Short mmCIF file of C-alpha atoms and ligand atoms in Angstrom, two decimals:
data_model
loop_
_atom_site.label_atom_id
_atom_site.label_comp_id
_atom_site.label_asym_id
_atom_site.label_seq_id
_atom_site.Cartn_x
_atom_site.Cartn_y
_atom_site.Cartn_z
CA UNK A 262 -21.87 -198.71 31.05
CA UNK A 263 -21.50 -197.20 34.53
CA UNK A 264 -23.70 -198.80 37.09
CA UNK A 265 -26.00 -196.74 39.31
CA UNK A 266 -26.34 -197.32 43.03
CA UNK A 267 -29.76 -196.28 44.30
CA UNK A 268 -30.06 -195.39 47.97
CA UNK A 269 -33.64 -195.29 49.23
CA UNK A 270 -34.08 -193.06 52.29
CA UNK A 271 -31.97 -190.06 53.29
CA UNK A 272 -31.82 -190.62 57.04
CA UNK A 273 -28.37 -191.06 58.53
CA UNK A 274 -28.16 -194.68 57.37
CA UNK A 275 -28.92 -193.74 53.76
CA UNK A 276 -26.68 -190.69 53.85
CA UNK A 277 -23.74 -192.62 55.28
CA UNK A 278 -24.19 -195.32 52.64
CA UNK A 279 -24.34 -192.71 49.87
CA UNK A 280 -21.22 -190.98 51.21
CA UNK A 281 -19.25 -194.22 51.33
CA UNK A 282 -20.34 -195.12 47.78
CA UNK A 283 -19.53 -191.62 46.49
CA UNK A 284 -16.08 -191.84 48.08
CA UNK A 285 -15.51 -194.89 45.87
CA UNK A 286 -16.42 -192.88 42.79
CA UNK A 287 -19.69 -194.72 42.21
CA UNK A 288 -22.61 -193.11 40.45
CA UNK A 289 -25.16 -192.67 43.27
CA UNK A 290 -28.77 -191.47 43.35
CA UNK A 291 -30.61 -190.97 46.66
CA UNK A 292 -34.41 -191.11 46.76
CA UNK A 293 -36.12 -189.61 49.82
CA UNK A 294 -39.88 -189.68 50.41
CA UNK A 295 -39.99 -186.55 52.58
CA UNK A 296 -39.28 -182.98 51.54
CA UNK A 297 -36.07 -182.94 53.58
CA UNK A 298 -33.26 -185.28 54.55
CA UNK A 299 -32.38 -186.46 58.06
CA UNK A 300 -35.32 -188.71 58.91
CA UNK A 301 -35.46 -189.00 62.70
CA UNK A 302 -32.40 -186.76 63.04
CA UNK A 303 -33.42 -183.37 61.71
CA UNK A 304 -33.93 -179.69 62.53
CA UNK A 305 -36.92 -177.56 61.69
CA UNK A 306 -38.38 -174.13 62.38
CA UNK A 307 -40.86 -174.38 65.23
CA UNK A 308 -43.60 -171.76 64.99
CA UNK A 309 -44.56 -171.85 68.71
CA UNK A 310 -41.00 -171.06 69.77
CA UNK A 311 -40.13 -169.11 66.62
CA UNK A 312 -36.74 -170.81 66.47
CA UNK A 313 -34.94 -173.68 64.78
CA UNK A 314 -35.05 -176.81 66.95
CA UNK A 315 -34.31 -180.50 66.53
CA UNK A 316 -36.99 -183.18 66.34
CA UNK A 317 -35.34 -184.56 69.47
CA UNK A 318 -32.30 -183.90 71.62
CA UNK A 319 -29.59 -186.28 70.51
CA UNK A 320 -26.76 -187.22 72.81
CA UNK A 321 -23.62 -188.78 71.39
CA UNK A 322 -20.60 -190.03 73.29
CA UNK A 323 -16.97 -189.69 72.31
CA UNK A 324 -16.97 -193.50 71.79
CA UNK A 325 -19.24 -193.05 68.76
CA UNK A 326 -16.40 -193.52 66.28
CA UNK A 327 -18.53 -193.94 63.16
CA UNK A 328 -20.54 -190.80 63.91
CA UNK A 329 -17.37 -188.80 64.57
CA UNK A 330 -15.76 -190.13 61.38
CA UNK A 331 -18.92 -189.24 59.43
CA UNK A 332 -18.70 -185.65 60.69
CA UNK A 333 -14.98 -185.48 59.94
CA UNK A 334 -15.68 -186.63 56.37
CA UNK A 335 -18.36 -184.01 55.76
CA UNK A 336 -16.34 -181.31 57.52
CA UNK A 337 -18.50 -180.54 60.56
CA UNK A 338 -16.76 -182.36 63.41
CA UNK A 339 -16.28 -179.05 65.23
CA UNK A 340 -20.05 -178.62 65.54
CA UNK A 341 -20.31 -181.48 68.00
CA UNK A 342 -19.34 -180.05 71.36
CA UNK A 343 -19.06 -181.22 74.94
CA UNK A 344 -17.07 -180.86 78.15
CA UNK A 345 -13.39 -181.90 78.14
CA UNK A 346 -14.01 -184.77 80.56
CA UNK A 347 -16.79 -187.29 81.16
CA UNK A 348 -18.46 -185.38 83.99
CA UNK A 349 -22.20 -185.89 84.39
CA UNK A 350 -24.05 -183.63 86.83
CA UNK A 351 -27.18 -185.16 88.35
CA UNK A 352 -30.03 -183.79 90.45
CA UNK A 353 -32.34 -185.99 92.53
CA UNK A 354 -35.65 -184.16 92.67
CA UNK A 355 -36.94 -186.22 95.63
CA UNK A 356 -34.01 -185.80 97.99
CA UNK A 357 -32.69 -182.55 96.52
CA UNK A 358 -29.21 -184.13 96.29
CA UNK A 359 -26.90 -182.86 93.57
CA UNK A 360 -23.70 -184.63 92.49
CA UNK A 361 -21.37 -184.98 89.57
CA UNK A 362 -20.36 -188.39 88.36
CA UNK A 363 -16.76 -187.94 87.27
CA UNK A 364 -15.61 -190.88 85.15
CA UNK A 365 -11.85 -190.57 85.04
CA UNK A 366 -10.15 -190.41 81.65
CA UNK A 367 -8.22 -193.66 82.05
CA UNK A 368 -9.39 -197.17 81.36
CA UNK A 369 -9.01 -198.28 84.97
CA UNK A 370 -12.11 -197.22 86.91
CA UNK A 371 -10.37 -195.51 89.83
CA UNK A 372 -13.39 -193.21 90.21
CA UNK A 373 -15.36 -196.13 91.62
CA UNK A 374 -13.07 -196.14 94.69
CA UNK A 375 -13.49 -192.40 95.32
CA UNK A 376 -16.66 -191.57 97.26
CA UNK A 377 -16.52 -187.98 95.97
CA UNK A 378 -16.60 -189.09 92.32
CA UNK A 379 -18.89 -192.10 92.35
CA UNK A 380 -22.65 -192.06 92.78
CA UNK A 381 -23.63 -191.00 96.32
CA UNK A 382 -25.01 -193.83 98.43
CA UNK A 383 -23.06 -196.51 96.55
CA UNK A 384 -20.08 -198.67 97.53
CA UNK A 385 -17.25 -199.69 95.23
CA UNK A 386 -18.43 -203.31 95.20
CA UNK A 387 -21.87 -202.29 93.91
CA UNK A 388 -20.19 -201.58 90.58
CA UNK A 389 -19.61 -205.29 90.05
CA UNK A 390 -23.16 -205.36 88.70
CA UNK A 391 -21.97 -203.26 85.76
CA UNK A 392 -19.20 -205.80 85.19
CA UNK A 393 -21.78 -208.60 85.25
CA UNK A 394 -23.68 -206.87 82.47
CA UNK A 395 -20.67 -206.73 80.14
CA UNK A 396 -20.96 -210.32 78.84
CA UNK A 397 -24.57 -211.42 79.39
CA UNK A 398 -26.16 -214.66 78.23
CA UNK A 399 -27.74 -214.57 74.79
CA UNK A 400 -31.37 -213.56 74.72
CA UNK A 401 -31.32 -212.30 78.32
CA UNK A 402 -33.05 -209.16 79.51
CA UNK A 403 -31.16 -206.73 81.75
CA UNK A 404 -33.39 -207.77 84.66
CA UNK A 405 -32.28 -211.40 84.22
CA UNK A 406 -28.65 -210.39 84.73
CA UNK A 407 -28.64 -207.73 87.44
CA UNK A 408 -30.92 -206.67 90.27
CA UNK A 409 -32.80 -203.63 89.07
CA UNK A 410 -32.87 -201.77 92.37
CA UNK A 411 -30.60 -199.97 94.82
CA UNK A 412 -28.82 -196.64 94.66
CA UNK A 413 -26.42 -197.50 91.82
CA UNK A 414 -29.23 -198.82 89.67
CA UNK A 415 -31.59 -195.90 90.37
CA UNK A 416 -28.98 -193.19 90.06
CA UNK A 417 -26.76 -194.44 87.25
CA UNK A 418 -27.56 -197.75 85.57
CA UNK A 419 -31.26 -197.04 84.96
CA UNK A 420 -30.85 -193.50 83.53
CA UNK A 421 -27.93 -194.60 81.36
CA UNK A 422 -29.62 -197.71 79.98
CA UNK A 423 -33.00 -196.04 79.51
CA UNK A 424 -31.32 -193.34 77.43
CA UNK A 425 -29.33 -195.90 75.44
CA UNK A 426 -32.10 -198.46 74.86
CA UNK A 427 -35.19 -196.21 74.93
CA UNK A 428 -36.82 -199.15 76.67
CA UNK A 429 -37.44 -199.79 80.38
CA UNK A 430 -34.09 -201.32 81.43
CA UNK A 431 -35.37 -204.40 83.30
CA UNK A 432 -36.99 -205.71 80.09
CA UNK A 433 -34.29 -204.30 77.77
CA UNK A 434 -31.98 -206.56 75.76
CA UNK A 435 -28.93 -207.27 77.92
CA UNK A 436 -26.73 -207.81 74.85
CA UNK A 437 -27.44 -204.27 73.63
CA UNK A 438 -26.84 -202.82 77.09
CA UNK A 439 -23.56 -204.76 77.14
CA UNK A 440 -22.51 -203.45 73.73
CA UNK A 441 -23.05 -199.87 74.91
CA UNK A 442 -21.22 -200.42 78.20
CA UNK A 443 -18.29 -202.19 76.50
CA UNK A 444 -17.84 -199.30 74.06
CA UNK A 445 -18.23 -196.57 76.72
CA UNK A 446 -17.85 -196.98 80.50
CA UNK A 447 -15.63 -200.05 80.17
CA UNK A 448 -13.20 -198.00 78.07
CA UNK A 449 -12.97 -195.15 80.57
CA UNK A 450 -13.90 -191.50 80.55
CA UNK A 451 -12.23 -190.70 77.24
CA UNK A 452 -14.93 -192.81 75.57
CA UNK A 453 -17.77 -191.28 77.61
CA UNK A 454 -17.54 -187.53 76.96
CA UNK A 455 -21.08 -186.33 76.19
CA UNK A 456 -21.35 -184.57 72.84
CA UNK A 457 -24.20 -182.49 71.46
CA UNK A 458 -24.84 -180.84 68.10
CA UNK A 459 -24.49 -177.26 69.33
CA UNK A 460 -26.01 -175.63 66.23
CA UNK A 461 -28.66 -178.32 65.71
CA UNK A 462 -28.75 -181.73 64.04
CA UNK A 463 -29.52 -180.29 60.61
CA UNK A 464 -26.56 -177.90 60.43
CA UNK A 465 -24.24 -180.48 62.05
CA UNK A 466 -25.13 -183.79 60.37
CA UNK A 467 -27.51 -183.27 57.49
CA UNK A 468 -26.67 -180.06 55.59
CA UNK A 469 -22.91 -180.85 55.49
CA UNK A 470 -23.67 -184.42 54.32
CA UNK A 471 -25.89 -183.10 51.52
CA UNK A 472 -23.20 -180.58 50.54
CA UNK A 473 -20.60 -183.36 50.48
CA UNK A 474 -22.82 -185.49 48.24
CA UNK A 475 -23.69 -182.63 45.92
CA UNK A 476 -19.96 -181.86 45.59
CA UNK A 477 -19.48 -185.40 44.28
CA UNK A 478 -22.31 -185.23 41.80
CA UNK A 479 -24.77 -187.29 43.84
CA UNK A 480 -28.41 -186.38 43.21
CA UNK A 481 -30.73 -186.43 46.22
CA UNK A 482 -34.34 -186.45 45.05
CA UNK A 483 -37.00 -185.35 47.56
CA UNK A 484 -40.67 -186.32 47.48
CA UNK A 485 -39.55 -189.63 45.95
CA UNK A 486 -41.36 -192.31 47.93
CA UNK A 487 -40.53 -195.83 46.81
CA UNK A 488 -43.95 -197.48 46.49
CA UNK A 489 -43.00 -200.94 45.25
CA UNK A 490 -40.07 -203.04 44.11
CA UNK A 491 -40.35 -205.28 41.06
CA UNK A 492 -38.36 -208.53 40.97
CA UNK A 493 -36.73 -210.72 38.38
CA UNK A 494 -35.73 -214.02 39.99
CA UNK A 495 -33.34 -213.25 42.87
CA UNK A 496 -32.80 -209.63 41.83
CA UNK A 497 -34.68 -206.37 42.26
CA UNK A 498 -35.61 -205.23 38.74
CA UNK A 499 -37.68 -202.06 39.11
CA UNK A 500 -38.19 -199.19 41.52
CA UNK A 501 -41.73 -197.85 41.41
CA UNK A 502 -42.02 -194.22 42.60
CA UNK A 503 -45.65 -193.85 41.53
CA UNK A 504 -45.11 -191.21 38.87
CA UNK A 505 -41.98 -192.94 37.54
CA UNK A 506 -40.67 -196.49 37.35
CA UNK A 507 -36.91 -196.91 37.28
CA UNK A 508 -35.77 -200.07 35.51
CA UNK A 509 -32.53 -201.35 37.05
CA UNK A 510 -29.84 -202.09 34.49
CA UNK A 511 -27.48 -205.09 34.65
CA UNK A 512 -25.17 -204.14 37.51
CA UNK A 513 -27.32 -201.48 39.22
CA UNK A 514 -27.68 -201.93 42.95
CA UNK A 515 -30.04 -200.78 45.70
CA UNK A 516 -29.58 -199.93 49.35
CA UNK A 517 -32.87 -199.78 51.19
CA UNK A 518 -32.44 -197.42 54.17
CA UNK A 519 -36.06 -196.93 55.18
CA UNK A 520 -37.85 -197.66 58.48
CA UNK A 521 -38.67 -201.32 59.24
CA UNK A 522 -42.42 -201.08 58.55
CA UNK A 523 -41.65 -199.69 55.10
CA UNK A 524 -38.92 -202.23 54.36
CA UNK A 525 -41.11 -205.22 55.27
CA UNK A 526 -43.86 -203.92 52.96
CA UNK A 527 -41.36 -203.64 50.10
CA UNK A 528 -39.30 -206.83 50.49
CA UNK A 529 -41.24 -210.11 50.61
CA UNK A 530 -40.34 -212.43 53.46
CA UNK A 531 -38.33 -209.84 55.39
CA UNK A 532 -38.55 -209.89 59.18
CA UNK A 533 -37.92 -206.72 61.17
CA UNK A 534 -38.78 -205.25 64.57
CA UNK A 535 -42.49 -204.68 65.06
CA UNK A 536 -42.59 -202.91 68.44
CA UNK A 537 -41.50 -199.35 69.03
CA UNK A 538 -40.99 -196.89 71.87
CA UNK A 539 -41.73 -193.19 72.00
CA UNK A 540 -39.53 -190.26 73.04
CA UNK A 541 -40.99 -187.00 74.33
CA UNK A 542 -39.03 -183.77 74.13
CA UNK A 543 -40.04 -180.49 75.73
CA UNK A 544 -38.45 -177.19 74.77
CA UNK A 545 -38.61 -173.91 76.72
CA UNK A 546 -37.40 -170.67 75.18
CA UNK A 547 -35.33 -168.68 77.66
CA UNK A 548 -31.73 -167.75 78.34
CA UNK A 549 -30.57 -170.41 80.81
CA UNK A 550 -28.48 -169.43 83.85
CA UNK A 551 -24.85 -169.24 82.75
CA UNK A 552 -23.80 -171.67 85.48
CA UNK A 553 -25.85 -174.59 84.13
CA UNK A 554 -23.90 -177.58 82.79
CA UNK A 555 -24.65 -178.50 79.17
CA UNK A 556 -26.37 -181.78 80.09
CA UNK A 557 -27.96 -182.64 83.44
CA UNK A 558 -29.38 -185.99 84.52
CA UNK A 559 -32.55 -185.85 86.61
CA UNK A 560 -33.52 -188.62 89.02
CA UNK A 561 -36.99 -189.20 90.50
CA UNK A 562 -38.72 -186.85 88.09
CA UNK A 563 -40.74 -186.96 84.92
CA UNK A 564 -37.79 -185.27 83.28
CA UNK A 565 -34.78 -187.51 82.60
CA UNK A 566 -32.21 -185.28 80.91
CA UNK A 567 -32.00 -181.52 80.47
CA UNK A 568 -30.00 -180.16 77.53
CA UNK A 569 -28.86 -176.58 77.91
CA UNK A 570 -28.65 -174.50 74.72
CA UNK A 571 -27.82 -170.77 74.58
CA UNK A 572 -31.47 -169.86 73.88
CA UNK A 573 -33.48 -172.71 75.39
CA UNK A 574 -33.72 -175.58 77.83
CA UNK A 575 -34.74 -178.89 76.27
CA UNK A 576 -35.87 -181.99 78.05
CA UNK A 577 -35.78 -185.64 76.99
CA UNK A 578 -38.05 -188.38 78.30
CA UNK A 579 -37.32 -191.84 76.88
CA UNK A 580 -39.58 -194.88 76.73
CA UNK A 581 -42.28 -192.24 76.93
CA UNK A 582 -45.34 -194.09 75.61
CA UNK A 583 -47.16 -193.39 78.89
CA UNK A 584 -47.23 -189.68 77.97
CA UNK A 585 -48.57 -190.01 74.43
CA UNK A 586 -52.13 -189.20 75.51
CA UNK A 587 -51.36 -186.69 78.27
CA UNK A 588 -52.70 -183.24 77.33
CA UNK A 589 -49.80 -181.14 76.03
CA UNK A 590 -50.43 -178.21 78.41
CA UNK A 591 -50.47 -180.50 81.45
CA UNK A 592 -47.24 -182.17 80.36
CA UNK A 593 -45.55 -178.82 79.70
CA UNK A 594 -46.51 -177.57 83.19
CA UNK A 595 -45.26 -180.71 84.96
CA UNK A 596 -41.99 -180.66 83.06
CA UNK A 597 -41.49 -176.93 83.52
CA UNK A 598 -41.89 -177.17 87.32
CA UNK A 599 -39.10 -179.76 87.39
CA UNK A 600 -36.86 -177.82 85.00
CA UNK A 601 -37.32 -174.65 87.05
CA UNK A 602 -36.35 -176.56 90.21
CA UNK A 603 -33.22 -178.00 88.61
CA UNK A 604 -32.24 -174.62 87.13
CA UNK A 605 -33.06 -172.94 90.45
CA UNK A 606 -35.35 -170.45 88.76
CA UNK A 607 -37.49 -168.62 91.32
CA UNK A 608 -40.79 -168.54 89.43
CA UNK A 609 -41.97 -172.05 88.65
CA UNK A 610 -45.52 -171.11 87.63
CA UNK A 611 -45.20 -168.82 84.59
CA UNK A 612 -44.28 -170.91 81.55
CA UNK A 613 -41.91 -169.41 79.00
CA UNK A 614 -42.76 -170.13 75.33
CA UNK A 615 -42.78 -173.94 75.08
CA UNK A 616 -43.18 -176.83 72.72
CA UNK A 617 -43.77 -180.55 73.26
CA UNK A 618 -42.58 -182.91 70.51
CA UNK A 619 -43.69 -186.53 70.73
CA UNK A 620 -42.03 -189.04 68.40
CA UNK A 621 -44.25 -192.11 68.67
CA UNK A 622 -41.97 -194.52 66.88
CA UNK A 623 -38.69 -192.97 67.96
CA UNK A 624 -36.87 -196.33 68.06
CA UNK A 625 -37.64 -200.02 67.93
CA UNK A 626 -38.25 -201.54 71.36
CA UNK A 627 -34.95 -202.98 72.56
CA UNK A 628 -36.48 -206.24 73.82
CA UNK A 629 -34.86 -209.68 73.37
CA UNK A 630 -37.80 -210.84 71.21
CA UNK A 631 -37.41 -207.77 68.96
CA UNK A 632 -33.66 -208.23 68.76
CA UNK A 633 -34.22 -211.62 67.16
CA UNK A 634 -36.21 -209.95 64.37
CA UNK A 635 -33.41 -207.59 63.27
CA UNK A 636 -32.12 -208.67 59.86
CA UNK A 637 -28.56 -208.40 58.59
CA UNK A 638 -27.68 -206.11 55.68
CA UNK A 639 -27.89 -208.97 53.17
CA UNK A 640 -31.26 -209.97 51.77
CA UNK A 641 -32.34 -212.85 49.55
CA UNK A 642 -31.91 -210.43 46.63
CA UNK A 643 -28.48 -210.32 45.00
CA UNK A 644 -28.56 -206.58 44.26
CA UNK A 645 -30.32 -205.19 47.34
CA UNK A 646 -28.98 -204.53 50.83
CA UNK A 647 -30.58 -203.13 53.98
CA UNK A 648 -29.46 -200.27 56.19
CA UNK A 649 -31.04 -198.58 59.19
CA UNK A 650 -30.68 -198.40 62.95
CA UNK A 651 -33.12 -201.34 63.19
CA UNK A 652 -30.96 -203.79 61.24
CA UNK A 653 -28.66 -206.15 63.15
CA UNK A 654 -25.95 -203.65 64.05
CA UNK A 655 -25.32 -205.07 67.53
CA UNK A 656 -26.18 -201.60 68.89
CA UNK A 657 -29.45 -200.04 70.03
CA UNK A 658 -31.26 -197.64 67.68
CA UNK A 659 -28.78 -194.78 67.65
CA UNK A 660 -27.02 -192.42 65.29
CA UNK A 661 -23.93 -194.59 65.68
CA UNK A 662 -25.84 -197.74 64.72
CA UNK A 663 -27.52 -196.01 61.76
CA UNK A 664 -24.23 -194.73 60.37
CA UNK A 665 -22.45 -198.06 60.84
CA UNK A 666 -25.33 -199.85 59.11
CA UNK A 667 -25.12 -197.53 56.10
CA UNK A 668 -21.41 -198.09 55.79
CA UNK A 669 -21.78 -201.85 56.07
CA UNK A 670 -24.48 -201.92 53.37
CA UNK A 671 -22.29 -199.76 51.13
CA UNK A 672 -19.30 -202.07 51.57
CA UNK A 673 -21.41 -205.08 50.64
CA UNK A 674 -22.86 -203.26 47.63
CA UNK A 675 -19.35 -202.33 46.50
CA UNK A 676 -18.10 -205.88 46.77
C1 FAD B 935 -36.73 -188.05 69.52
C2 FAD B 935 -35.52 -188.91 69.20
C3 FAD B 935 -34.40 -188.82 70.02
C4 FAD B 935 -33.28 -189.60 69.74
N1 FAD B 935 -32.18 -189.48 70.52
C5 FAD B 935 -31.04 -190.09 70.17
C6 FAD B 935 -29.85 -189.85 70.89
O1 FAD B 935 -29.84 -189.13 71.89
N2 FAD B 935 -28.69 -190.44 70.45
C7 FAD B 935 -28.68 -191.26 69.36
O2 FAD B 935 -27.61 -191.73 68.97
N3 FAD B 935 -29.81 -191.53 68.67
C8 FAD B 935 -30.98 -190.96 69.05
N4 FAD B 935 -32.13 -191.21 68.33
C9 FAD B 935 -32.11 -192.22 67.27
C10 FAD B 935 -31.60 -191.69 65.95
O3 FAD B 935 -32.28 -190.50 65.58
C11 FAD B 935 -31.86 -192.76 64.89
O4 FAD B 935 -31.24 -193.96 65.29
C12 FAD B 935 -31.35 -192.42 63.49
O5 FAD B 935 -31.66 -191.10 63.13
C13 FAD B 935 -31.96 -193.43 62.51
O6 FAD B 935 -31.52 -193.18 61.19
P1 FAD B 935 -31.99 -194.13 60.01
O7 FAD B 935 -31.40 -193.59 58.77
O8 FAD B 935 -31.74 -195.54 60.38
O9 FAD B 935 -33.59 -194.01 59.96
P2 FAD B 935 -34.54 -192.77 59.61
O10 FAD B 935 -33.96 -191.52 60.20
O11 FAD B 935 -35.90 -193.16 60.04
O12 FAD B 935 -34.46 -192.63 58.02
C14 FAD B 935 -35.31 -193.30 57.13
C15 FAD B 935 -35.58 -192.38 55.96
O13 FAD B 935 -36.31 -193.09 54.97
C16 FAD B 935 -37.30 -192.23 54.44
N5 FAD B 935 -38.34 -193.06 53.84
C17 FAD B 935 -39.33 -193.76 54.46
N6 FAD B 935 -40.07 -194.45 53.56
C18 FAD B 935 -39.53 -194.20 52.34
C19 FAD B 935 -39.83 -194.63 51.03
N7 FAD B 935 -40.84 -195.50 50.79
N8 FAD B 935 -39.10 -194.16 49.99
C20 FAD B 935 -38.07 -193.28 50.21
N9 FAD B 935 -37.73 -192.85 51.45
C21 FAD B 935 -38.45 -193.31 52.50
C22 FAD B 935 -37.76 -191.42 55.65
O14 FAD B 935 -38.44 -190.25 55.25
C23 FAD B 935 -36.42 -191.16 56.33
O15 FAD B 935 -35.81 -190.00 55.86
C24 FAD B 935 -33.29 -190.49 68.63
C25 FAD B 935 -34.41 -190.57 67.82
C26 FAD B 935 -35.52 -189.79 68.10
C27 FAD B 935 -36.73 -189.90 67.21
#
């Protein structure tokens, strides 16, 4: 009898697991609680803007090999676009300074020695702090390893690490910061090109993945929330979806790719991160000035990054729990004033159509104490493995981590 591999959750971790299993000719069924796939990486029609937007702006880097391979597999690699080199324009709203950090293509960081290409106000030797972060002591926070002040920190290290960790850098896990730096800046500009899903996350990641799975006979069931697991000794024996209970046959296997709070409720004795951080995104419908770069870093503002799309400007604020209770209108006005200044739009008062999207539990908090709670893909159950950006991937909660975790769980389930 052919065995069935059940994947629970159709976020990127679940989808990547299902794709890997389907590539091996396995019989795969995906069960997703929501009415659509994608989880925290999805597109939807926003009524206030009357356009398709993403639940959050997602930045990838050319170092994200698993994400790029995923897109190549499902045939949508060309939908991830970015500039040919790792050039990052920045604007400092306090001083008005504008500069472009130009990380050269090669591995050797020559750009550090060129005042025109490095961060203004920094000296070449300041960059040793980045080197110090590459191999930090276990369990350390970033603030234990480097001084969290000075021009290089304020203008480069802090924005980069806040975006990567979604946690205030001084308290962020140094090992995760190191993993990101080792895979990106330490490998030179070719690994640091910023990439964005031009047509949206749904059309780039999710729809092509679903089409790939459907082409291989994989069923993806929506509105299928796993409510409980039944056990028989050291194996999962049943999947309870409320209206239906699936009894697992002899060699059937399960990959649980759900958020940590759901996984800990389903699997007895499982530890997982318990603290989370929010991300706020603001979207403004307008045709941006043609001269704007696709991604702009903002220093000394509420806004941290501006993403430039053909029909809108979108803003990301990470570690944004302090804005969860701010009235939406007030937040939109503050953000718009800053966006208008960066875009050099004359009228900063009249708001174009806007939307604020707050994801409360955007990622787990990248703190050393939370890092210790991340479980591996293996569980105490012989036929059940875990996937998700919150499992012990060695990376912060990112698309890259989610996809790698799904592939790892699939490899173990195939073994
Ligand atoms: C606003 C925002 C901005 C972000 N920006 C970036 C970025 O710039 N770059 C980057 O790399 N990453 C970014 N991320 C992180 C990235 O989106 C996540 O790391 C990734 O999408 C996580 O995928 P996942 O599959 O692990 O989890 P999820 O996407 O959470 O998937 C879990 C799935 O399980 C389903 N589910 C839950 N319970 C059940 C159940 N009982 N039964 C069945 N199904 C269930 C859920 O509906 C969901 O579809 C951002 C995230 C957010 C929210």
